[in-house]
PDB file of C-alpha atoms in Angstrom:
ATOM      1  CA  GLY S 239       0.000   0.000   0.000  1.00 48.00           C
ATOM      2  CA  VAL S 240       0.914   3.683  -0.108  1.00 47.00           C
ATOM      3  CA  GLN S 241       3.042   4.747   2.822  1.00 48.00           C
ATOM      4  CA  THR S 242       2.127   7.998   4.528  1.00 49.00           C
ATOM      5  CA  CYS S 243       4.682  10.145   6.283  1.00 57.00           C
ATOM      6  CA  ALA S 244       2.797  10.792   9.493  1.00 56.00           C
ATOM      7  CA  LEU S 245       3.890  12.862  12.469  1.00 56.00           C
ATOM      8  CA  PRO S 246       6.711  11.503  14.567  1.00 57.00           C
ATOM      9  CA  ILE S 247       4.856   9.319  17.039  1.00 61.00           C
ATOM     10  CA  SER S 248       6.136  11.255  20.048  1.00 84.00           C
ATOM     11  CA  LEU S 249       4.861  14.589  18.700  1.00 87.00           C
ATOM     12  CA  ARG S 250       1.467  13.069  17.987  1.00 84.00           C
ATOM     13  CA  ASP S 251       1.340  11.498  21.454  1.00 86.00           C
ATOM     14  CA  ALA S 252       2.540  14.638  23.210  1.00 87.00           C
ATOM     15  CA  LEU S 253      -0.219  16.631  21.518  1.00 86.00           C
ATOM     16  CA  SER S 254      -2.873  13.965  22.100  1.00 86.00           C
ATOM     17  CA  TYR S 255      -2.132  13.527  25.789  1.00 85.00           C
ATOM     18  CA  GLY S 256      -1.196  17.093  26.609  1.00 84.00           C
ATOM     19  CA  ASN S 257       2.243  16.035  27.840  1.00 88.00           C
ATOM     20  CA  LEU S 258       4.068  19.380  27.968  1.00 92.00           C
ATOM     21  CA  PRO S 259       7.547  18.127  29.013  1.00 91.00           C
ATOM     22  CA  GLU S 260       7.500  15.540  26.234  1.00 92.00           C
ATOM     23  CA  LEU S 261       6.242  18.137  23.768  1.00 94.00           C
ATOM     24  CA  VAL S 262       9.058  20.533  24.675  1.00 94.00           C
ATOM     25  CA  ASP S 263      11.555  17.692  24.240  1.00 93.00           C
ATOM     26  CA  VAL S 264      10.279  16.519  20.862  1.00 94.00           C
ATOM     27  CA  LEU S 265       9.619  19.869  19.139  1.00 95.00           C
ATOM     28  CA  PRO S 266      13.209  20.547  17.954  1.00 95.00           C
ATOM     29  CA  ARG S 267      13.499  17.006  16.547  1.00 93.00           C
ATOM     30  CA  ALA S 268      10.109  17.313  14.884  1.00 93.00           C
ATOM     31  CA  GLU S 269      11.147  20.605  13.268  1.00 94.00           C
ATOM     32  CA  ARG S 270      14.214  18.913  11.786  1.00 93.00           C
ATOM     33  CA  SER S 271      12.295  15.869  10.546  1.00 91.00           C
ATOM     34  CA  ILE S 272       8.976  17.294   9.279  1.00 89.00           C
ATOM     35  CA  GLY S 273       9.618  21.014   8.958  1.00 91.00           C
ATOM     36  CA  PHE S 274       7.003  23.686   9.576  1.00 94.00           C
ATOM     37  CA  SER S 275       3.935  21.467   9.291  1.00 92.00           C
ATOM     38  CA  SER S 276       0.528  22.282  10.745  1.00 93.00           C
ATOM     39  CA  ALA S 277       1.164  19.761  13.536  1.00 93.00           C
ATOM     40  CA  LEU S 278       4.510  21.318  14.424  1.00 95.00           C
ATOM     41  CA  ILE S 279       2.988  24.807  14.560  1.00 96.00           C
ATOM     42  CA  THR S 280       0.155  23.488  16.743  1.00 95.00           C
ATOM     43  CA  GLY S 281       2.668  21.927  19.112  1.00 96.00           C
ATOM     44  CA  ALA S 282       4.813  25.055  19.170  1.00 97.00           C
ATOM     45  CA  ILE S 283       1.754  27.211  19.938  1.00 97.00           C
ATOM     46  CA  VAL S 284       0.792  24.943  22.856  1.00 96.00           C
ATOM     47  CA  ALA S 285       4.347  25.147  24.201  1.00 97.00           C
ATOM     48  CA  ALA S 286       4.566  28.923  23.688  1.00 98.00           C
ATOM     49  CA  ILE S 287       1.228  29.593  25.396  1.00 97.00           C
ATOM     50  CA  ASN S 288       2.582  27.611  28.341  1.00 96.00           C
ATOM     51  CA  GLY S 289       5.608  29.898  28.488  1.00 97.00           C
ATOM     52  CA  GLU S 290       8.106  27.566  26.831  1.00 97.00           C
ATOM     53  CA  LEU S 291      10.838  29.383  24.886  1.00 97.00           C
ATOM     54  CA  VAL S 292      11.397  26.464  22.504  1.00 97.00           C
ATOM     55  CA  GLY S 293       7.861  26.907  21.175  1.00 98.00           C
ATOM     56  CA  ALA S 294       8.303  30.648  20.728  1.00 97.00           C
ATOM     57  CA  GLU S 295      11.588  30.165  18.869  1.00 97.00           C
ATOM     58  CA  ILE S 296      10.006  27.710  16.425  1.00 97.00           C
ATOM     59  CA  LEU S 297       7.102  30.081  15.802  1.00 97.00           C
ATOM     60  CA  SER S 298       9.504  32.956  15.172  1.00 96.00           C
ATOM     61  CA  ARG S 299      11.447  30.882  12.650  1.00 96.00           C
ATOM     62  CA  ALA S 300       8.227  29.794  10.943  1.00 96.00           C
ATOM     63  CA  ILE S 301       7.004  33.375  10.494  1.00 95.00           C
ATOM     64  CA  GLN S 302      10.336  34.427   9.006  1.00 94.00           C
ATOM     65  CA  SER S 303      10.776  31.334   6.839  1.00 94.00           C
ATOM     66  CA  THR S 304      11.214  31.937   3.111  1.00 91.00           C
ATOM     67  CA  ASP S 305      10.115  28.367   2.324  1.00 90.00           C
ATOM     68  CA  GLN S 306       7.117  28.610  -0.010  1.00 88.00           C
ATOM     69  CA  LYS S 307       5.625  25.515   1.660  1.00 88.00           C
ATOM     70  CA  VAL S 308       5.043  27.537   4.837  1.00 92.00           C
ATOM     71  CA  SER S 309       1.619  28.954   4.087  1.00 93.00           C
ATOM     72  CA  PHE S 310       0.292  32.372   5.008  1.00 95.00           C
ATOM     73  CA  ASP S 311      -2.283  30.728   7.309  1.00 95.00           C
ATOM     74  CA  LEU S 312       0.451  28.846   9.172  1.00 96.00           C
ATOM     75  CA  LYS S 313       2.377  32.088   9.633  1.00 96.00           C
ATOM     76  CA  LYS S 314      -0.772  33.788  10.940  1.00 96.00           C
ATOM     77  CA  ARG S 315      -1.200  31.024  13.502  1.00 97.00           C
ATOM     78  CA  ALA S 316       2.465  31.288  14.433  1.00 97.00           C
ATOM     79  CA  LEU S 317       2.093  35.034  15.015  1.00 97.00           C
ATOM     80  CA  TYR S 318      -0.879  34.405  17.315  1.00 97.00           C
ATOM     81  CA  GLY S 319       1.130  31.914  19.374  1.00 98.00           C
ATOM     82  CA  LEU S 320       4.138  34.202  19.568  1.00 97.00           C
ATOM     83  CA  VAL S 321       2.053  37.148  20.751  1.00 98.00           C
ATOM     84  CA  GLN S 322       0.463  34.937  23.406  1.00 97.00           C
ATOM     85  CA  TYR S 323       3.928  33.863  24.545  1.00 98.00           C
ATOM     86  CA  TYR S 324       5.150  37.413  25.092  1.00 98.00           C
ATOM     87  CA  ILE S 325       1.939  38.526  26.798  1.00 97.00           C
ATOM     88  CA  GLY S 326       1.731  35.404  28.959  1.00 97.00           C
ATOM     89  CA  THR S 327       5.353  35.659  30.108  1.00 97.00           C
ATOM     90  CA  GLU S 328       4.878  39.376  30.856  1.00 97.00           C
ATOM     91  CA  ARG S 329       7.447  40.272  28.216  1.00 97.00           C
ATOM     92  CA  ALA S 330       5.140  42.148  25.851  1.00 98.00           C
ATOM     93  CA  ALA S 331       7.519  45.105  25.786  1.00 97.00           C
ATOM     94  CA  ASP S 332      10.306  42.800  24.551  1.00 97.00           C
ATOM     95  CA  GLY S 333       8.039  41.370  21.861  1.00 96.00           C
ATOM     96  CA  ALA S 334       6.928  44.843  20.810  1.00 97.00           C
ATOM     97  CA  GLU S 335      10.532  45.700  19.941  1.00 96.00           C
ATOM     98  CA  PHE S 336      10.662  43.276  17.005  1.00 94.00           C
ATOM     99  CA  LEU S 337       7.368  41.473  16.341  1.00 95.00           C
ATOM    100  CA  PRO S 338       5.628  44.387  14.564  1.00 95.00           C
ATOM    101  CA  GLN S 339       8.506  44.459  12.072  1.00 94.00           C
ATOM    102  CA  ILE S 340       8.195  40.698  11.496  1.00 92.00           C
ATOM    103  CA  ALA S 341       4.435  41.086  11.043  1.00 93.00           C
ATOM    104  CA  GLU S 342       5.048  43.635   8.285  1.00 90.00           C
ATOM    105  CA  SER S 343       6.089  40.802   5.970  1.00 89.00           C
ATOM    106  CA  LEU S 344       2.715  39.128   6.534  1.00 93.00           C
ATOM    107  CA  LEU S 345       0.860  42.382   5.863  1.00 93.00           C
ATOM    108  CA  LYS S 346       2.547  42.531   2.452  1.00 91.00           C
ATOM    109  CA  PHE S 347       1.325  39.066   1.415  1.00 90.00           C
ATOM    110  CA  SER S 348      -0.365  39.542  -1.950  1.00 84.00           C
ATOM    111  CA  GLY S 349      -3.128  36.976  -1.468  1.00 87.00           C
ATOM    112  CA  ALA S 350      -4.278  38.172   1.947  1.00 92.00           C
ATOM    113  CA  GLU S 351      -7.942  39.025   2.469  1.00 95.00           C
ATOM    114  CA  PRO S 352      -8.900  42.141   4.459  1.00 96.00           C
ATOM    115  CA  GLN S 353      -9.984  40.015   7.438  1.00 96.00           C
ATOM    116  CA  ASP S 354      -6.569  38.312   7.421  1.00 96.00           C
ATOM    117  CA  LEU S 355      -4.798  41.663   7.555  1.00 97.00           C
ATOM    118  CA  ALA S 356      -7.189  42.812  10.284  1.00 98.00           C
ATOM    119  CA  PHE S 357      -6.285  39.721  12.321  1.00 97.00           C
ATOM    120  CA  ILE S 358      -2.586  40.568  12.065  1.00 97.00           C
ATOM    121  CA  HIS S 359      -3.137  44.196  13.110  1.00 98.00           C
ATOM    122  CA  ASN S 360      -5.210  42.978  16.062  1.00 98.00           C
ATOM    123  CA  GLN S 361      -2.426  40.644  17.203  1.00 97.00           C
ATOM    124  CA  ILE S 362       0.027  43.557  17.167  1.00 98.00           C
ATOM    125  CA  GLN S 363      -2.533  45.692  18.981  1.00 98.00           C
ATOM    126  CA  MET S 364      -2.706  43.127  21.787  1.00 98.00           C
ATOM    127  CA  LEU S 365       1.081  43.073  22.019  1.00 98.00           C
ATOM    128  CA  TYR S 366       1.317  46.863  22.256  1.00 98.00           C
ATOM    129  CA  TYR S 367      -1.504  46.882  24.814  1.00 98.00           C
ATOM    130  CA  GLY S 368       0.382  44.360  26.917  1.00 97.00           C
ATOM    131  CA  ALA S 369       3.474  46.560  26.621  1.00 98.00           C
ATOM    132  CA  GLN S 370       1.368  49.554  27.741  1.00 98.00           C
ATOM    133  CA  ASP S 371       2.208  51.396  24.534  1.00 98.00           C
ATOM    134  CA  PHE S 372      -1.342  52.630  24.117  1.00 98.00           C
ATOM    135  CA  PRO S 373      -0.807  55.093  21.237  1.00 98.00           C
ATOM    136  CA  CYS S 374       0.684  52.304  19.101  1.00 98.00           C
ATOM    137  CA  ALA S 375      -2.031  49.919  20.285  1.00 98.00           C
ATOM    138  CA  LEU S 376      -4.651  52.410  19.133  1.00 98.00           C
ATOM    139  CA  GLU S 377      -3.080  52.749  15.701  1.00 98.00           C
ATOM    140  CA  SER S 378      -3.159  48.965  15.213  1.00 98.00           C
ATOM    141  CA  ALA S 379      -6.675  48.669  16.663  1.00 98.00           C
ATOM    142  CA  GLU S 380      -8.060  51.280  14.278  1.00 98.00           C
ATOM    143  CA  ARG S 381      -6.389  49.595  11.306  1.00 98.00           C
ATOM    144  CA  ALA S 382      -7.970  46.277  12.281  1.00 98.00           C
ATOM    145  CA  ILE S 383     -11.421  47.864  12.544  1.00 98.00           C
ATOM    146  CA  LYS S 384     -11.054  49.632   9.205  1.00 98.00           C
ATOM    147  CA  LEU S 385     -10.257  46.309   7.526  1.00 98.00           C
ATOM    148  CA  ASN S 386     -12.928  44.296   9.344  1.00 98.00           C
ATOM    149  CA  PRO S 387     -15.498  46.613  10.940  1.00 97.00           C
ATOM    150  CA  ARG S 388     -17.917  43.786  11.761  1.00 97.00           C
ATOM    151  CA  GLU S 389     -15.638  41.899  14.163  1.00 98.00           C
ATOM    152  CA  PRO S 390     -16.913  42.693  17.691  1.00 98.00           C
ATOM    153  CA  SER S 391     -13.648  41.773  19.434  1.00 98.00           C
ATOM    154  CA  TYR S 392     -11.724  44.456  17.542  1.00 98.00           C
ATOM    155  CA  LEU S 393     -14.173  47.120  18.706  1.00 98.00           C
ATOM    156  CA  TYR S 394     -14.002  45.759  22.252  1.00 98.00           C
ATOM    157  CA  ASN S 395     -10.213  45.950  22.182  1.00 98.00           C
ATOM    158  CA  ALA S 396     -10.352  49.498  20.832  1.00 98.00           C
ATOM    159  CA  SER S 397     -12.688  50.543  23.652  1.00 98.00           C
ATOM    160  CA  MET S 398     -10.138  49.318  26.180  1.00 98.00           C
ATOM    161  CA  VAL S 399      -7.366  51.276  24.468  1.00 98.00           C
ATOM    162  CA  TYR S 400      -9.501  54.436  24.355  1.00 98.00           C
ATOM    163  CA  GLU S 401     -10.110  54.040  28.082  1.00 97.00           C
ATOM    164  CA  LYS S 402      -6.379  53.863  28.759  1.00 97.00           C
ATOM    165  CA  LEU S 403      -5.897  57.015  26.675  1.00 98.00           C
ATOM    166  CA  LYS S 404      -8.643  58.763  28.664  1.00 97.00           C
ATOM    167  CA  LEU S 405     -10.950  59.139  25.656  1.00 98.00           C
ATOM    168  CA  PRO S 406     -14.296  58.134  27.210  1.00 97.00           C
ATOM    169  CA  THR S 407     -16.470  59.315  24.319  1.00 98.00           C
ATOM    170  CA  LYS S 408     -14.513  57.164  21.879  1.00 98.00           C
ATOM    171  CA  ALA S 409     -14.568  54.238  24.336  1.00 98.00           C
ATOM    172  CA  ILE S 410     -18.361  54.453  24.572  1.00 98.00           C
ATOM    173  CA  GLU S 411     -18.705  54.703  20.802  1.00 98.00           C
ATOM    174  CA  ALA S 412     -16.501  51.640  20.252  1.00 98.00           C
ATOM    175  CA  ILE S 413     -18.230  49.419  22.817  1.00 98.00           C
ATOM    176  CA  GLU S 414     -21.678  50.433  21.557  1.00 98.00           C
ATOM    177  CA  LEU S 415     -20.672  49.515  18.010  1.00 98.00           C
ATOM    178  CA  CYS S 416     -19.422  46.226  19.429  1.00 98.00           C
ATOM    179  CA  LEU S 417     -22.758  45.530  21.136  1.00 97.00           C
ATOM    180  CA  SER S 418     -24.709  46.582  18.034  1.00 97.00           C
ATOM    181  CA  LEU S 419     -23.188  43.611  16.195  1.00 97.00           C
ATOM    182  CA  GLY S 420     -25.123  41.263  18.472  1.00 94.00           C
ATOM    183  CA  THR S 421     -22.216  39.986  20.547  1.00 93.00           C
ATOM    184  CA  ASP S 422     -22.988  37.776  23.516  1.00 91.00           C
ATOM    185  CA  ASP S 423     -19.410  37.650  24.767  1.00 96.00           C
ATOM    186  CA  ALA S 424     -19.234  38.099  28.542  1.00 96.00           C
ATOM    187  CA  ASP S 425     -16.038  40.173  28.301  1.00 96.00           C
ATOM    188  CA  HIS S 426     -17.720  42.582  25.900  1.00 98.00           C
ATOM    189  CA  LEU S 427     -20.767  43.003  28.133  1.00 97.00           C
ATOM    190  CA  ALA S 428     -18.615  43.438  31.245  1.00 96.00           C
ATOM    191  CA  GLN S 429     -16.582  46.128  29.478  1.00 97.00           C
ATOM    192  CA  ALA S 430     -19.767  47.918  28.420  1.00 98.00           C
ATOM    193  CA  PHE S 431     -21.101  47.762  31.977  1.00 97.00           C
ATOM    194  CA  ASP S 432     -17.885  49.298  33.334  1.00 96.00           C
ATOM    195  CA  ILE S 433     -17.797  52.043  30.708  1.00 97.00           C
ATOM    196  CA  TYR S 434     -21.430  52.977  31.285  1.00 97.00           C
ATOM    197  CA  SER S 435     -20.932  52.922  35.064  1.00 96.00           C
ATOM    198  CA  ASP S 436     -17.809  55.084  34.861  1.00 95.00           C
ATOM    199  CA  ASN S 437     -19.464  57.662  32.628  1.00 96.00           C
ATOM    200  CA  GLY S 438     -22.738  58.354  34.405  1.00 96.00           C
ATOM    201  CA  MET S 439     -24.995  56.161  32.260  1.00 97.00           C
ATOM    202  CA  PRO S 440     -26.824  54.075  34.917  1.00 96.00           C
ATOM    203  CA  GLU S 441     -29.750  52.955  32.757  1.00 98.00           C
ATOM    204  CA  LYS S 442     -27.473  51.501  30.094  1.00 97.00           C
ATOM    205  CA  ALA S 443     -25.254  50.006  32.808  1.00 97.00           C
ATOM    206  CA  ASP S 444     -28.269  48.275  34.400  1.00 97.00           C
ATOM    207  CA  ALA S 445     -29.548  46.951  31.073  1.00 97.00           C
ATOM    208  CA  THR S 446     -26.111  45.606  30.190  1.00 97.00           C
ATOM    209  CA  MET S 447     -25.723  43.966  33.597  1.00 97.00           C
ATOM    210  CA  GLN S 448     -29.109  42.294  33.156  1.00 97.00           C
ATOM    211  CA  ARG S 449     -27.915  40.788  29.845  1.00 96.00           C
ATOM    212  CA  LEU S 450     -24.694  39.648  31.488  1.00 97.00           C
ATOM    213  CA  GLN S 451     -26.592  38.025  34.370  1.00 97.00           C
ATOM    214  CA  GLU S 452     -28.725  36.093  31.889  1.00 96.00           C
ATOM    215  CA  LEU S 453     -25.696  35.005  29.877  1.00 95.00           C
ATOM    216  CA  ASP S 454     -23.125  34.313  32.605  1.00 96.00           C
ATOM    217  CA  PRO S 455     -24.355  34.728  36.207  1.00 96.00           C
ATOM    218  CA  ALA S 456     -20.932  33.959  37.703  1.00 96.00           C
ATOM    219  CA  ARG S 457     -19.208  36.594  35.571  1.00 95.00           C
ATOM    220  CA  ALA S 458     -21.933  39.109  36.421  1.00 96.00           C
ATOM    221  CA  ALA S 459     -21.448  38.477  40.148  1.00 96.00           C
ATOM    222  CA  LEU S 460     -17.682  38.871  39.767  1.00 94.00           C
ATOM    223  CA  GLN S 461     -18.130  42.138  37.878  1.00 93.00           C
ATOM    224  CA  MET S 462     -20.428  43.533  40.579  1.00 93.00           C
ATOM    225  CA  MET S 463     -17.954  42.492  43.267  1.00 93.00           C
ATOM    226  CA  LEU S 464     -15.096  44.201  41.446  1.00 90.00           C
ATOM    227  CA  ARG S 465     -17.145  47.374  41.106  1.00 87.00           C
ATOM    228  CA  ALA S 466     -17.894  47.355  44.840  1.00 86.00           C
ATOM    229  CA  GLN S 467     -14.216  47.303  45.808  1.00 82.00           C
TER     230      GLN S 467
END
């Protein structure tokens, strides 16, 4: 029969069983044997999100690879994992020194759809936000929204940046656009509740809290507790 070149068994097992030490051990060997495959990127993302440098290094190499076999979608996924690594390890400022430049190569990809480019800008926005570089975060957030104005999470993120920049009118506008798209995300509703509460809009705050209580009672209780502190 036809032989298939499957994943190295240890990479497959490490992913299947969630064995992080084994995954960290096998990733460099898997990179040498199978290259930047979807499975390798998945494993590297899992490692990176768990704060493992080996995963972040593989993702960085994948994004910068000139191998035509490394697809744009794989590089997008790698960027996501790398951003999560720097935010999760509280090194967003370090990542912000070089990742936006790396992302520029993805933004120049000729076959990219607007929503793909928006995704990349949003990843960089999250990195800048984590680095507390709010002016740069705002620039990336607004680019993401311009490219994909119907993605609620981009508007939610922008509202948080506007808050940090002490632009309450813009923060309200962004979160209301977010809610107008029909989002039922608890984070979005909690953000709206806080913005309305902070800006003297009690009726809208109450209505938003009622929606949050219906959707996620535990999150609603937490939000009320945080407000009471």
